[in-house]
Amino acid sequence: MNPNLQDEDPLAGEEGAHWISVSDLMAGLMMVFLLLAVVFMVIVQHQNERVRQVAEVYVDLREALYQDLLQEFKDDLPRWGAELRRDLSIRFNDSGGLFELGSAELRPEFAEILADFFPRYIRIITSPKYRDEIAEVRIEGHTSSDWTNAKTQDDAYINNMQLSQHRTRSTLAYLLQLQDLQIEKSWLKHNVTANGLSSSKPLLTAAGTEDEARSRRVEFRVRTDADARIREILQEMGVKSVIPHGDLNESSKIKAATSTAVTPSQTDQKAPIQ
C-alpha cells in the first residue's frame, strides 16, 4: 500500500468543500447588497432630478411673472407710492393715503388706486400662463409697533393685529365688488386671502431700528404651488419637514428643498422697482 495514501484525511476534503460553499454564499450576498445599493442610488438620483426640474420650472415661472408685472405696472408704481419686489410682492407704502387714521376704512385715494391696480393684476396671474400655478394671492396688512395709549407692548400688538385684520378684510371686500372682477369672483374666493400681521414683520432702517412709517403698508403677494409639489416628492423619498410650512417666502422654501438635491441657479437679485 502506498504510504502517502494512508496519510490522507478523508474529512479534509469535505471541510474544504464546506468553506468553498460558505465563500460562494458570502460572495452572492455581497452581490445582492451591491445590487440593492445601486438600485437605491438610481432611485435617489431620479427623485433628485424631479426636484431639480420642479425647481427650474419654479424659477423660470417667477422670473416670467416678475417681468410681466413689471411691464404692466412700471409706469404706475411711482405715482402709487408702491414697489414691485423680486419675491413677487407688490408693496403699497402708507404715506397717509391708505386708510383713515386708526380705522379700517379705505381712503378714496387708495380705493381709486386699487380699482386701477387689482383688475390688471388679476388679469395677469389668471392668464393661461400662470393660472394653474397659483396657490394663493395674499393681501397682507402690516402696522408699526406703535399704538397710542397702549399700556403694554402686548396691548399694542393685539390692537394692531385687530386693526390690520380689519383693514385687509375691508380691502378684500372692496375688491370683490369691483365690476371688472365679477367674471373671476369664484376664482378670487378660492385663492385670495386677507391676512393681518400686526407689527410682526416690521421694516427696518439702515441702523437696524424699526422704520414706523414704512412698516405701515399693504402688500399683495403671490404664492405658487411649487413648494407643495417638491414636498410631495421629498415625502416619497422619506424626507420629512424639509420645506418649512407657514408664511415663509418662497425663495426660502425652494432653497430648503433643493439643498437635498441639485441647487438651481439663483434668480438675478435686482433692487425693487419703485
PDB file of C-alpha atoms in Angstrom:
ATOM      1  CA  MET A   1       0.000   0.000   0.000  1.00  0.00           C
ATOM      2  CA  ASN A   2       1.196   3.457  -0.823  1.00  0.00           C
ATOM      3  CA  PRO A   3       2.097   5.139   2.485  1.00  0.00           C
ATOM      4  CA  ASN A   4       1.070   8.515   1.118  1.00  0.00           C
ATOM      5  CA  LEU A   5      -2.472   7.317   0.797  1.00  0.00           C
ATOM      6  CA  GLN A   6      -2.528   6.334   4.454  1.00  0.00           C
ATOM      7  CA  ASP A   7      -1.711   9.936   5.463  1.00  0.00           C
ATOM      8  CA  GLU A   8      -4.722  11.473   3.659  1.00  0.00           C
ATOM      9  CA  ASP A   9      -7.577  12.579   5.947  1.00  0.00           C
ATOM     10  CA  PRO A  10     -10.943  11.844   4.316  1.00  0.00           C
ATOM     11  CA  LEU A  11     -12.533  14.715   6.322  1.00  0.00           C
ATOM     12  CA  ALA A  12     -10.119  17.286   4.924  1.00  0.00           C
ATOM     13  CA  GLY A  13     -11.719  17.280   1.502  1.00  0.00           C
ATOM     14  CA  GLU A  14     -15.201  17.648   2.984  1.00  0.00           C
ATOM     15  CA  GLU A  15     -14.098  20.595   5.158  1.00  0.00           C
ATOM     16  CA  GLY A  16     -12.514  22.332   2.178  1.00  0.00           C
ATOM     17  CA  ALA A  17     -15.664  21.898   0.145  1.00  0.00           C
ATOM     18  CA  HIS A  18     -17.658  23.324   3.068  1.00  0.00           C
ATOM     19  CA  TRP A  19     -15.595  26.526   3.189  1.00  0.00           C
ATOM     20  CA  ILE A  20     -15.831  26.908  -0.573  1.00  0.00           C
ATOM     21  CA  SER A  21     -19.630  26.791  -0.265  1.00  0.00           C
ATOM     22  CA  VAL A  22     -19.602  29.437   2.517  1.00  0.00           C
ATOM     23  CA  SER A  23     -17.376  31.742   0.473  1.00  0.00           C
ATOM     24  CA  ASP A  24     -19.676  31.349  -2.523  1.00  0.00           C
ATOM     25  CA  LEU A  25     -22.635  32.224  -0.312  1.00  0.00           C
ATOM     26  CA  MET A  26     -20.907  35.346   1.065  1.00  0.00           C
ATOM     27  CA  ALA A  27     -19.957  36.436  -2.444  1.00  0.00           C
ATOM     28  CA  GLY A  28     -23.568  36.013  -3.517  1.00  0.00           C
ATOM     29  CA  LEU A  29     -24.817  38.076  -0.571  1.00  0.00           C
ATOM     30  CA  MET A  30     -22.326  40.817  -1.374  1.00  0.00           C
ATOM     31  CA  MET A  31     -23.609  40.932  -4.932  1.00  0.00           C
ATOM     32  CA  VAL A  32     -27.188  41.211  -3.664  1.00  0.00           C
ATOM     33  CA  PHE A  33     -26.278  44.092  -1.317  1.00  0.00           C
ATOM     34  CA  LEU A  34     -24.338  45.791  -4.098  1.00  0.00           C
ATOM     35  CA  LEU A  35     -27.322  45.482  -6.423  1.00  0.00           C
ATOM     36  CA  LEU A  36     -29.638  46.936  -3.761  1.00  0.00           C
ATOM     37  CA  ALA A  37     -27.248  49.843  -3.219  1.00  0.00           C
ATOM     38  CA  VAL A  38     -27.117  50.579  -6.938  1.00  0.00           C
ATOM     39  CA  VAL A  39     -30.913  50.436  -7.222  1.00  0.00           C
ATOM     40  CA  PHE A  40     -31.259  52.789  -4.235  1.00  0.00           C
ATOM     41  CA  MET A  41     -28.782  55.253  -5.758  1.00  0.00           C
ATOM     42  CA  VAL A  42     -30.679  55.232  -9.054  1.00  0.00           C
ATOM     43  CA  ILE A  43     -33.969  55.914  -7.239  1.00  0.00           C
ATOM     44  CA  VAL A  44     -32.451  58.800  -5.242  1.00  0.00           C
ATOM     45  CA  GLN A  45     -30.904  60.309  -8.368  1.00  0.00           C
ATOM     46  CA  HIS A  46     -34.259  60.069 -10.129  1.00  0.00           C
ATOM     47  CA  GLN A  47     -36.025  61.819  -7.246  1.00  0.00           C
ATOM     48  CA  ASN A  48     -33.331  64.497  -7.099  1.00  0.00           C
ATOM     49  CA  GLU A  49     -33.776  65.086 -10.807  1.00  0.00           C
ATOM     50  CA  ARG A  50     -37.509  65.540 -10.291  1.00  0.00           C
ATOM     51  CA  VAL A  51     -36.861  68.110  -7.553  1.00  0.00           C
ATOM     52  CA  ARG A  52     -34.371  69.916  -9.782  1.00  0.00           C
ATOM     53  CA  GLN A  53     -36.827  70.035 -12.678  1.00  0.00           C
ATOM     54  CA  VAL A  54     -39.613  71.438 -10.482  1.00  0.00           C
ATOM     55  CA  ALA A  55     -37.179  73.986  -9.055  1.00  0.00           C
ATOM     56  CA  GLU A  56     -36.108  75.115 -12.515  1.00  0.00           C
ATOM     57  CA  VAL A  57     -39.716  75.471 -13.649  1.00  0.00           C
ATOM     58  CA  TYR A  58     -40.441  77.410 -10.460  1.00  0.00           C
ATOM     59  CA  VAL A  59     -37.541  79.821 -11.015  1.00  0.00           C
ATOM     60  CA  ASP A  60     -38.498  80.373 -14.653  1.00  0.00           C
ATOM     61  CA  LEU A  61     -42.140  80.928 -13.696  1.00  0.00           C
ATOM     62  CA  ARG A  62     -41.253  83.511 -11.046  1.00  0.00           C
ATOM     63  CA  GLU A  63     -38.976  85.388 -13.409  1.00  0.00           C
ATOM     64  CA  ALA A  64     -41.582  85.426 -16.185  1.00  0.00           C
ATOM     65  CA  LEU A  65     -44.285  86.628 -13.787  1.00  0.00           C
ATOM     66  CA  TYR A  66     -41.983  89.305 -12.384  1.00  0.00           C
ATOM     67  CA  GLN A  67     -41.258  90.602 -15.883  1.00  0.00           C
ATOM     68  CA  ASP A  68     -44.949  90.617 -16.849  1.00  0.00           C
ATOM     69  CA  LEU A  69     -45.894  92.511 -13.677  1.00  0.00           C
ATOM     70  CA  LEU A  70     -43.042  94.944 -14.206  1.00  0.00           C
ATOM     71  CA  GLN A  71     -44.067  95.607 -17.791  1.00  0.00           C
ATOM     72  CA  GLU A  72     -47.662  96.215 -16.730  1.00  0.00           C
ATOM     73  CA  PHE A  73     -47.059  98.477 -13.721  1.00  0.00           C
ATOM     74  CA  LYS A  74     -43.647 100.128 -14.128  1.00  0.00           C
ATOM     75  CA  ASP A  75     -45.179 103.481 -15.080  1.00  0.00           C
ATOM     76  CA  ASP A  76     -47.783 103.395 -12.295  1.00  0.00           C
ATOM     77  CA  LEU A  77     -45.743 102.297  -9.284  1.00  0.00           C
ATOM     78  CA  PRO A  78     -44.069 105.675  -8.593  1.00  0.00           C
ATOM     79  CA  ARG A  79     -47.323 107.631  -8.549  1.00  0.00           C
ATOM     80  CA  TRP A  80     -48.957 104.964  -6.394  1.00  0.00           C
ATOM     81  CA  GLY A  81     -46.139 105.039  -3.848  1.00  0.00           C
ATOM     82  CA  ALA A  82     -45.701 101.316  -4.492  1.00  0.00           C
ATOM     83  CA  GLU A  83     -42.884  98.944  -5.362  1.00  0.00           C
ATOM     84  CA  LEU A  84     -42.604  95.571  -7.094  1.00  0.00           C
ATOM     85  CA  ARG A  85     -40.141  93.281  -5.367  1.00  0.00           C
ATOM     86  CA  ARG A  86     -38.242  90.249  -6.615  1.00  0.00           C
ATOM     87  CA  ASP A  87     -40.253  87.969  -4.296  1.00  0.00           C
ATOM     88  CA  LEU A  88     -43.320  88.912  -6.402  1.00  0.00           C
ATOM     89  CA  SER A  89     -44.831  91.080  -3.683  1.00  0.00           C
ATOM     90  CA  ILE A  90     -46.271  94.467  -4.586  1.00  0.00           C
ATOM     91  CA  ARG A  91     -45.962  96.803  -1.632  1.00  0.00           C
ATOM     92  CA  PHE A  92     -48.143  99.861  -1.124  1.00  0.00           C
ATOM     93  CA  ASN A  93     -46.489 102.149   1.378  1.00  0.00           C
ATOM     94  CA  ASP A  94     -48.732 104.073   3.737  1.00  0.00           C
ATOM     95  CA  SER A  95     -47.783 107.710   3.426  1.00  0.00           C
ATOM     96  CA  GLY A  96     -51.069 108.726   4.992  1.00  0.00           C
ATOM     97  CA  GLY A  97     -53.116 107.746   1.970  1.00  0.00           C
ATOM     98  CA  LEU A  98     -54.247 104.134   2.517  1.00  0.00           C
ATOM     99  CA  PHE A  99     -56.709 104.143   5.433  1.00  0.00           C
ATOM    100  CA  GLU A 100     -58.352 106.614   7.734  1.00  0.00           C
ATOM    101  CA  LEU A 101     -56.350 107.034  10.942  1.00  0.00           C
ATOM    102  CA  GLY A 102     -56.965 104.110  13.312  1.00  0.00           C
ATOM    103  CA  SER A 103     -59.716 102.858  11.002  1.00  0.00           C
ATOM    104  CA  ALA A 104     -60.265 100.062   8.500  1.00  0.00           C
ATOM    105  CA  GLU A 105     -61.997 102.434   6.087  1.00  0.00           C
ATOM    106  CA  LEU A 106     -60.140 102.843   2.800  1.00  0.00           C
ATOM    107  CA  ARG A 107     -59.305 106.397   1.843  1.00  0.00           C
ATOM    108  CA  PRO A 108     -60.834 107.386  -1.511  1.00  0.00           C
ATOM    109  CA  GLU A 109     -57.347 107.797  -2.994  1.00  0.00           C
ATOM    110  CA  PHE A 110     -56.361 104.224  -2.114  1.00  0.00           C
ATOM    111  CA  ALA A 111     -59.705 102.843  -3.301  1.00  0.00           C
ATOM    112  CA  GLU A 112     -59.115 104.532  -6.653  1.00  0.00           C
ATOM    113  CA  ILE A 113     -55.627 103.013  -6.875  1.00  0.00           C
ATOM    114  CA  LEU A 114     -56.960  99.541  -6.052  1.00  0.00           C
ATOM    115  CA  ALA A 115     -59.690  99.841  -8.683  1.00  0.00           C
ATOM    116  CA  ASP A 116     -56.993 100.548 -11.257  1.00  0.00           C
ATOM    117  CA  PHE A 117     -54.395  98.073  -9.979  1.00  0.00           C
ATOM    118  CA  PHE A 118     -56.210  94.906  -8.960  1.00  0.00           C
ATOM    119  CA  PRO A 119     -58.176  94.028 -12.130  1.00  0.00           C
ATOM    120  CA  ARG A 120     -54.978  94.357 -14.183  1.00  0.00           C
ATOM    121  CA  TYR A 121     -53.075  92.331 -11.583  1.00  0.00           C
ATOM    122  CA  ILE A 122     -55.648  89.538 -11.616  1.00  0.00           C
ATOM    123  CA  ARG A 123     -55.758  89.551 -15.417  1.00  0.00           C
ATOM    124  CA  ILE A 124     -52.047  88.681 -15.464  1.00  0.00           C
ATOM    125  CA  ILE A 125     -51.986  85.977 -12.804  1.00  0.00           C
ATOM    126  CA  THR A 126     -55.149  84.279 -14.084  1.00  0.00           C
ATOM    127  CA  SER A 127     -53.879  84.147 -17.650  1.00  0.00           C
ATOM    128  CA  PRO A 128     -53.345  80.597 -19.016  1.00  0.00           C
ATOM    129  CA  LYS A 129     -49.616  81.065 -18.486  1.00  0.00           C
ATOM    130  CA  TYR A 130     -49.948  81.237 -14.679  1.00  0.00           C
ATOM    131  CA  ARG A 131     -53.469  80.337 -13.608  1.00  0.00           C
ATOM    132  CA  ASP A 132     -52.831  76.687 -12.719  1.00  0.00           C
ATOM    133  CA  GLU A 133     -49.577  77.517 -10.927  1.00  0.00           C
ATOM    134  CA  ILE A 134     -51.028  79.976  -8.402  1.00  0.00           C
ATOM    135  CA  ALA A 135     -51.737  78.516  -4.972  1.00  0.00           C
ATOM    136  CA  GLU A 136     -52.677  81.741  -3.185  1.00  0.00           C
ATOM    137  CA  VAL A 137     -52.856  85.503  -3.557  1.00  0.00           C
ATOM    138  CA  ARG A 138     -52.272  87.039  -0.143  1.00  0.00           C
ATOM    139  CA  ILE A 139     -53.419  90.504   0.870  1.00  0.00           C
ATOM    140  CA  GLU A 140     -51.195  91.326   3.836  1.00  0.00           C
ATOM    141  CA  GLY A 141     -51.769  94.194   6.232  1.00  0.00           C
ATOM    142  CA  HIS A 142     -48.793  95.413   8.272  1.00  0.00           C
ATOM    143  CA  THR A 143     -48.560  98.007  11.028  1.00  0.00           C
ATOM    144  CA  SER A 144     -45.861  99.619  13.107  1.00  0.00           C
ATOM    145  CA  SER A 145     -45.447  98.519  16.721  1.00  0.00           C
ATOM    146  CA  ASP A 146     -46.851 101.814  17.996  1.00  0.00           C
ATOM    147  CA  TRP A 147     -50.323 102.192  19.474  1.00  0.00           C
ATOM    148  CA  THR A 148     -51.355 105.396  21.187  1.00  0.00           C
ATOM    149  CA  ASN A 149     -52.247 104.944  24.868  1.00  0.00           C
ATOM    150  CA  ALA A 150     -51.363 101.232  24.885  1.00  0.00           C
ATOM    151  CA  LYS A 151     -50.390 100.179  28.407  1.00  0.00           C
ATOM    152  CA  THR A 152     -48.062  97.378  27.322  1.00  0.00           C
ATOM    153  CA  GLN A 153     -46.341  96.160  24.169  1.00  0.00           C
ATOM    154  CA  ASP A 154     -48.703  93.187  24.167  1.00  0.00           C
ATOM    155  CA  ASP A 155     -51.699  95.519  24.143  1.00  0.00           C
ATOM    156  CA  ALA A 156     -50.207  97.441  21.218  1.00  0.00           C
ATOM    157  CA  TYR A 157     -49.511  94.214  19.333  1.00  0.00           C
ATOM    158  CA  ILE A 158     -53.038  92.835  19.801  1.00  0.00           C
ATOM    159  CA  ASN A 159     -54.686  96.147  18.936  1.00  0.00           C
ATOM    160  CA  ASN A 160     -52.583  96.406  15.793  1.00  0.00           C
ATOM    161  CA  MET A 161     -53.392  92.792  14.946  1.00  0.00           C
ATOM    162  CA  GLN A 162     -57.096  93.540  15.119  1.00  0.00           C
ATOM    163  CA  LEU A 163     -56.667  96.701  13.054  1.00  0.00           C
ATOM    164  CA  SER A 164     -54.541  95.029  10.370  1.00  0.00           C
ATOM    165  CA  GLN A 165     -57.021  92.166  10.074  1.00  0.00           C
ATOM    166  CA  HIS A 166     -59.954  94.559   9.747  1.00  0.00           C
ATOM    167  CA  ARG A 167     -58.082  96.517   7.090  1.00  0.00           C
ATOM    168  CA  THR A 168     -57.242  93.515   4.923  1.00  0.00           C
ATOM    169  CA  ARG A 169     -60.818  92.255   5.181  1.00  0.00           C
ATOM    170  CA  SER A 170     -62.193  95.636   4.154  1.00  0.00           C
ATOM    171  CA  THR A 171     -59.687  95.716   1.276  1.00  0.00           C
ATOM    172  CA  LEU A 172     -60.787  92.274   0.092  1.00  0.00           C
ATOM    173  CA  ALA A 173     -64.466  93.187   0.433  1.00  0.00           C
ATOM    174  CA  TYR A 174     -63.908  96.279  -1.691  1.00  0.00           C
ATOM    175  CA  LEU A 175     -62.050  94.319  -4.373  1.00  0.00           C
ATOM    176  CA  LEU A 176     -64.710  91.610  -4.603  1.00  0.00           C
ATOM    177  CA  GLN A 177     -67.380  94.133  -5.511  1.00  0.00           C
ATOM    178  CA  LEU A 178     -65.419  95.700  -8.379  1.00  0.00           C
ATOM    179  CA  GLN A 179     -67.388  95.266 -11.586  1.00  0.00           C
ATOM    180  CA  ASP A 180     -64.294  94.357 -13.612  1.00  0.00           C
ATOM    181  CA  LEU A 181     -63.684  91.321 -11.386  1.00  0.00           C
ATOM    182  CA  GLN A 182     -67.125  89.722 -11.382  1.00  0.00           C
ATOM    183  CA  ILE A 183     -66.179  87.175 -14.033  1.00  0.00           C
ATOM    184  CA  GLU A 184     -63.342  85.921 -11.792  1.00  0.00           C
ATOM    185  CA  LYS A 185     -65.185  86.124  -8.469  1.00  0.00           C
ATOM    186  CA  SER A 186     -65.295  82.339  -7.978  1.00  0.00           C
ATOM    187  CA  TRP A 187     -61.526  82.066  -8.553  1.00  0.00           C
ATOM    188  CA  LEU A 188     -60.911  85.007  -6.220  1.00  0.00           C
ATOM    189  CA  LYS A 189     -62.918  83.413  -3.413  1.00  0.00           C
ATOM    190  CA  HIS A 190     -60.883  80.225  -3.713  1.00  0.00           C
ATOM    191  CA  ASN A 191     -57.463  81.834  -3.979  1.00  0.00           C
ATOM    192  CA  VAL A 192     -57.365  85.326  -2.444  1.00  0.00           C
ATOM    193  CA  THR A 193     -56.919  85.585   1.322  1.00  0.00           C
ATOM    194  CA  ALA A 194     -56.807  88.505   3.772  1.00  0.00           C
ATOM    195  CA  ASN A 195     -54.009  88.354   6.337  1.00  0.00           C
ATOM    196  CA  GLY A 196     -53.483  90.880   9.123  1.00  0.00           C
ATOM    197  CA  LEU A 197     -49.972  90.557  10.568  1.00  0.00           C
ATOM    198  CA  SER A 198     -49.827  93.452  13.049  1.00  0.00           C
ATOM    199  CA  SER A 199     -46.206  94.514  13.681  1.00  0.00           C
ATOM    200  CA  SER A 200     -44.765  91.005  13.296  1.00  0.00           C
ATOM    201  CA  LYS A 201     -42.785  91.900  10.163  1.00  0.00           C
ATOM    202  CA  PRO A 202     -41.512  95.454  10.621  1.00  0.00           C
ATOM    203  CA  LEU A 203     -39.293  97.188   8.089  1.00  0.00           C
ATOM    204  CA  LEU A 204     -36.012  98.452   9.480  1.00  0.00           C
ATOM    205  CA  THR A 205     -33.852 101.494   8.965  1.00  0.00           C
ATOM    206  CA  ALA A 206     -30.219 101.252   7.914  1.00  0.00           C
ATOM    207  CA  ALA A 207     -29.349 101.417  11.617  1.00  0.00           C
ATOM    208  CA  GLY A 208     -31.457  98.324  12.318  1.00  0.00           C
ATOM    209  CA  THR A 209     -34.291 100.074  14.150  1.00  0.00           C
ATOM    210  CA  GLU A 210     -37.953  99.943  13.216  1.00  0.00           C
ATOM    211  CA  ASP A 211     -38.999 102.279  10.432  1.00  0.00           C
ATOM    212  CA  GLU A 212     -42.503 103.026  11.662  1.00  0.00           C
ATOM    213  CA  ALA A 213     -43.661 104.873   8.554  1.00  0.00           C
ATOM    214  CA  ARG A 214     -42.520 102.179   6.113  1.00  0.00           C
ATOM    215  CA  SER A 215     -43.755  99.369   8.363  1.00  0.00           C
ATOM    216  CA  ARG A 216     -47.327 100.592   7.861  1.00  0.00           C
ATOM    217  CA  ARG A 217     -48.126  99.068   4.489  1.00  0.00           C
ATOM    218  CA  VAL A 218     -50.312  96.738   2.424  1.00  0.00           C
ATOM    219  CA  GLU A 219     -48.738  94.003   0.318  1.00  0.00           C
ATOM    220  CA  PHE A 220     -50.130  91.773  -2.411  1.00  0.00           C
ATOM    221  CA  ARG A 221     -48.134  88.562  -2.568  1.00  0.00           C
ATOM    222  CA  VAL A 222     -48.367  85.605  -4.971  1.00  0.00           C
ATOM    223  CA  ARG A 223     -47.606  82.104  -3.720  1.00  0.00           C
ATOM    224  CA  THR A 224     -47.115  79.354  -6.295  1.00  0.00           C
ATOM    225  CA  ASP A 225     -47.657  75.649  -5.670  1.00  0.00           C
ATOM    226  CA  ALA A 226     -44.021  74.722  -6.373  1.00  0.00           C
ATOM    227  CA  ASP A 227     -43.260  74.136  -2.693  1.00  0.00           C
ATOM    228  CA  ALA A 228     -46.206  71.724  -2.391  1.00  0.00           C
ATOM    229  CA  ARG A 229     -45.022  69.746  -5.405  1.00  0.00           C
ATOM    230  CA  ILE A 230     -41.492  69.478  -4.055  1.00  0.00           C
ATOM    231  CA  ARG A 231     -42.793  68.495  -0.613  1.00  0.00           C
ATOM    232  CA  GLU A 232     -44.696  65.596  -2.198  1.00  0.00           C
ATOM    233  CA  ILE A 233     -41.537  64.392  -3.940  1.00  0.00           C
ATOM    234  CA  LEU A 234     -39.481  64.654  -0.764  1.00  0.00           C
ATOM    235  CA  GLN A 235     -42.100  62.760   1.207  1.00  0.00           C
ATOM    236  CA  GLU A 236     -41.907  59.981  -1.384  1.00  0.00           C
ATOM    237  CA  MET A 237     -38.168  59.932  -0.682  1.00  0.00           C
ATOM    238  CA  GLY A 238     -38.805  59.689   3.053  1.00  0.00           C
ATOM    239  CA  VAL A 239     -37.510  63.208   3.740  1.00  0.00           C
ATOM    240  CA  LYS A 240     -39.643  64.906   6.373  1.00  0.00           C
ATOM    241  CA  SER A 241     -40.020  68.592   7.329  1.00  0.00           C
ATOM    242  CA  VAL A 242     -37.534  69.867   4.797  1.00  0.00           C
ATOM    243  CA  ILE A 243     -39.692  72.629   3.332  1.00  0.00           C
ATOM    244  CA  PRO A 244     -40.980  74.910   6.096  1.00  0.00           C
ATOM    245  CA  HIS A 245     -44.706  75.452   6.338  1.00  0.00           C
ATOM    246  CA  GLY A 246     -46.189  78.784   7.179  1.00  0.00           C
ATOM    247  CA  ASP A 247     -45.584  82.278   5.994  1.00  0.00           C
ATOM    248  CA  LEU A 248     -42.030  81.976   4.702  1.00  0.00           C
ATOM    249  CA  ASN A 249     -41.187  83.466   1.357  1.00  0.00           C
ATOM    250  CA  GLU A 250     -40.913  81.010  -1.496  1.00  0.00           C
ATOM    251  CA  SER A 251     -37.224  81.607  -2.080  1.00  0.00           C
ATOM    252  CA  SER A 252     -36.533  80.190   1.386  1.00  0.00           C
ATOM    253  CA  LYS A 253     -38.731  77.171   0.689  1.00  0.00           C
ATOM    254  CA  ILE A 254     -37.130  76.338  -2.619  1.00  0.00           C
ATOM    255  CA  LYS A 255     -33.663  76.736  -1.110  1.00  0.00           C
ATOM    256  CA  ALA A 256     -34.577  74.325   1.680  1.00  0.00           C
ATOM    257  CA  ALA A 257     -35.926  71.798  -0.801  1.00  0.00           C
ATOM    258  CA  THR A 258     -33.105  71.865  -3.302  1.00  0.00           C
ATOM    259  CA  SER A 259     -30.469  71.567  -0.582  1.00  0.00           C
ATOM    260  CA  THR A 260     -31.357  67.851  -0.676  1.00  0.00           C
ATOM    261  CA  ALA A 261     -30.877  67.686  -4.414  1.00  0.00           C
ATOM    262  CA  VAL A 262     -29.367  69.839  -7.136  1.00  0.00           C
ATOM    263  CA  THR A 263     -29.409  73.542  -6.321  1.00  0.00           C
ATOM    264  CA  PRO A 264     -30.908  75.544  -9.188  1.00  0.00           C
ATOM    265  CA  SER A 265     -29.326  78.734 -10.419  1.00  0.00           C
ATOM    266  CA  GLN A 266     -30.465  81.712  -8.438  1.00  0.00           C
ATOM    267  CA  THR A 267     -32.525  84.460  -9.976  1.00  0.00           C
ATOM    268  CA  ASP A 268     -30.863  87.793 -10.554  1.00  0.00           C
ATOM    269  CA  GLN A 269     -31.115  89.787  -7.340  1.00  0.00           C
ATOM    270  CA  LYS A 270     -32.017  93.253  -8.541  1.00  0.00           C
ATOM    271  CA  ALA A 271     -33.277  96.134  -6.485  1.00  0.00           C
ATOM    272  CA  PRO A 272     -37.058  96.528  -6.213  1.00  0.00           C
ATOM    273  CA  ILE A 273     -38.766  98.696  -8.791  1.00  0.00           C
ATOM    274  CA  GLN A 274     -40.408 101.682  -7.150  1.00  0.00           C
TER     275      GLN A 274
END
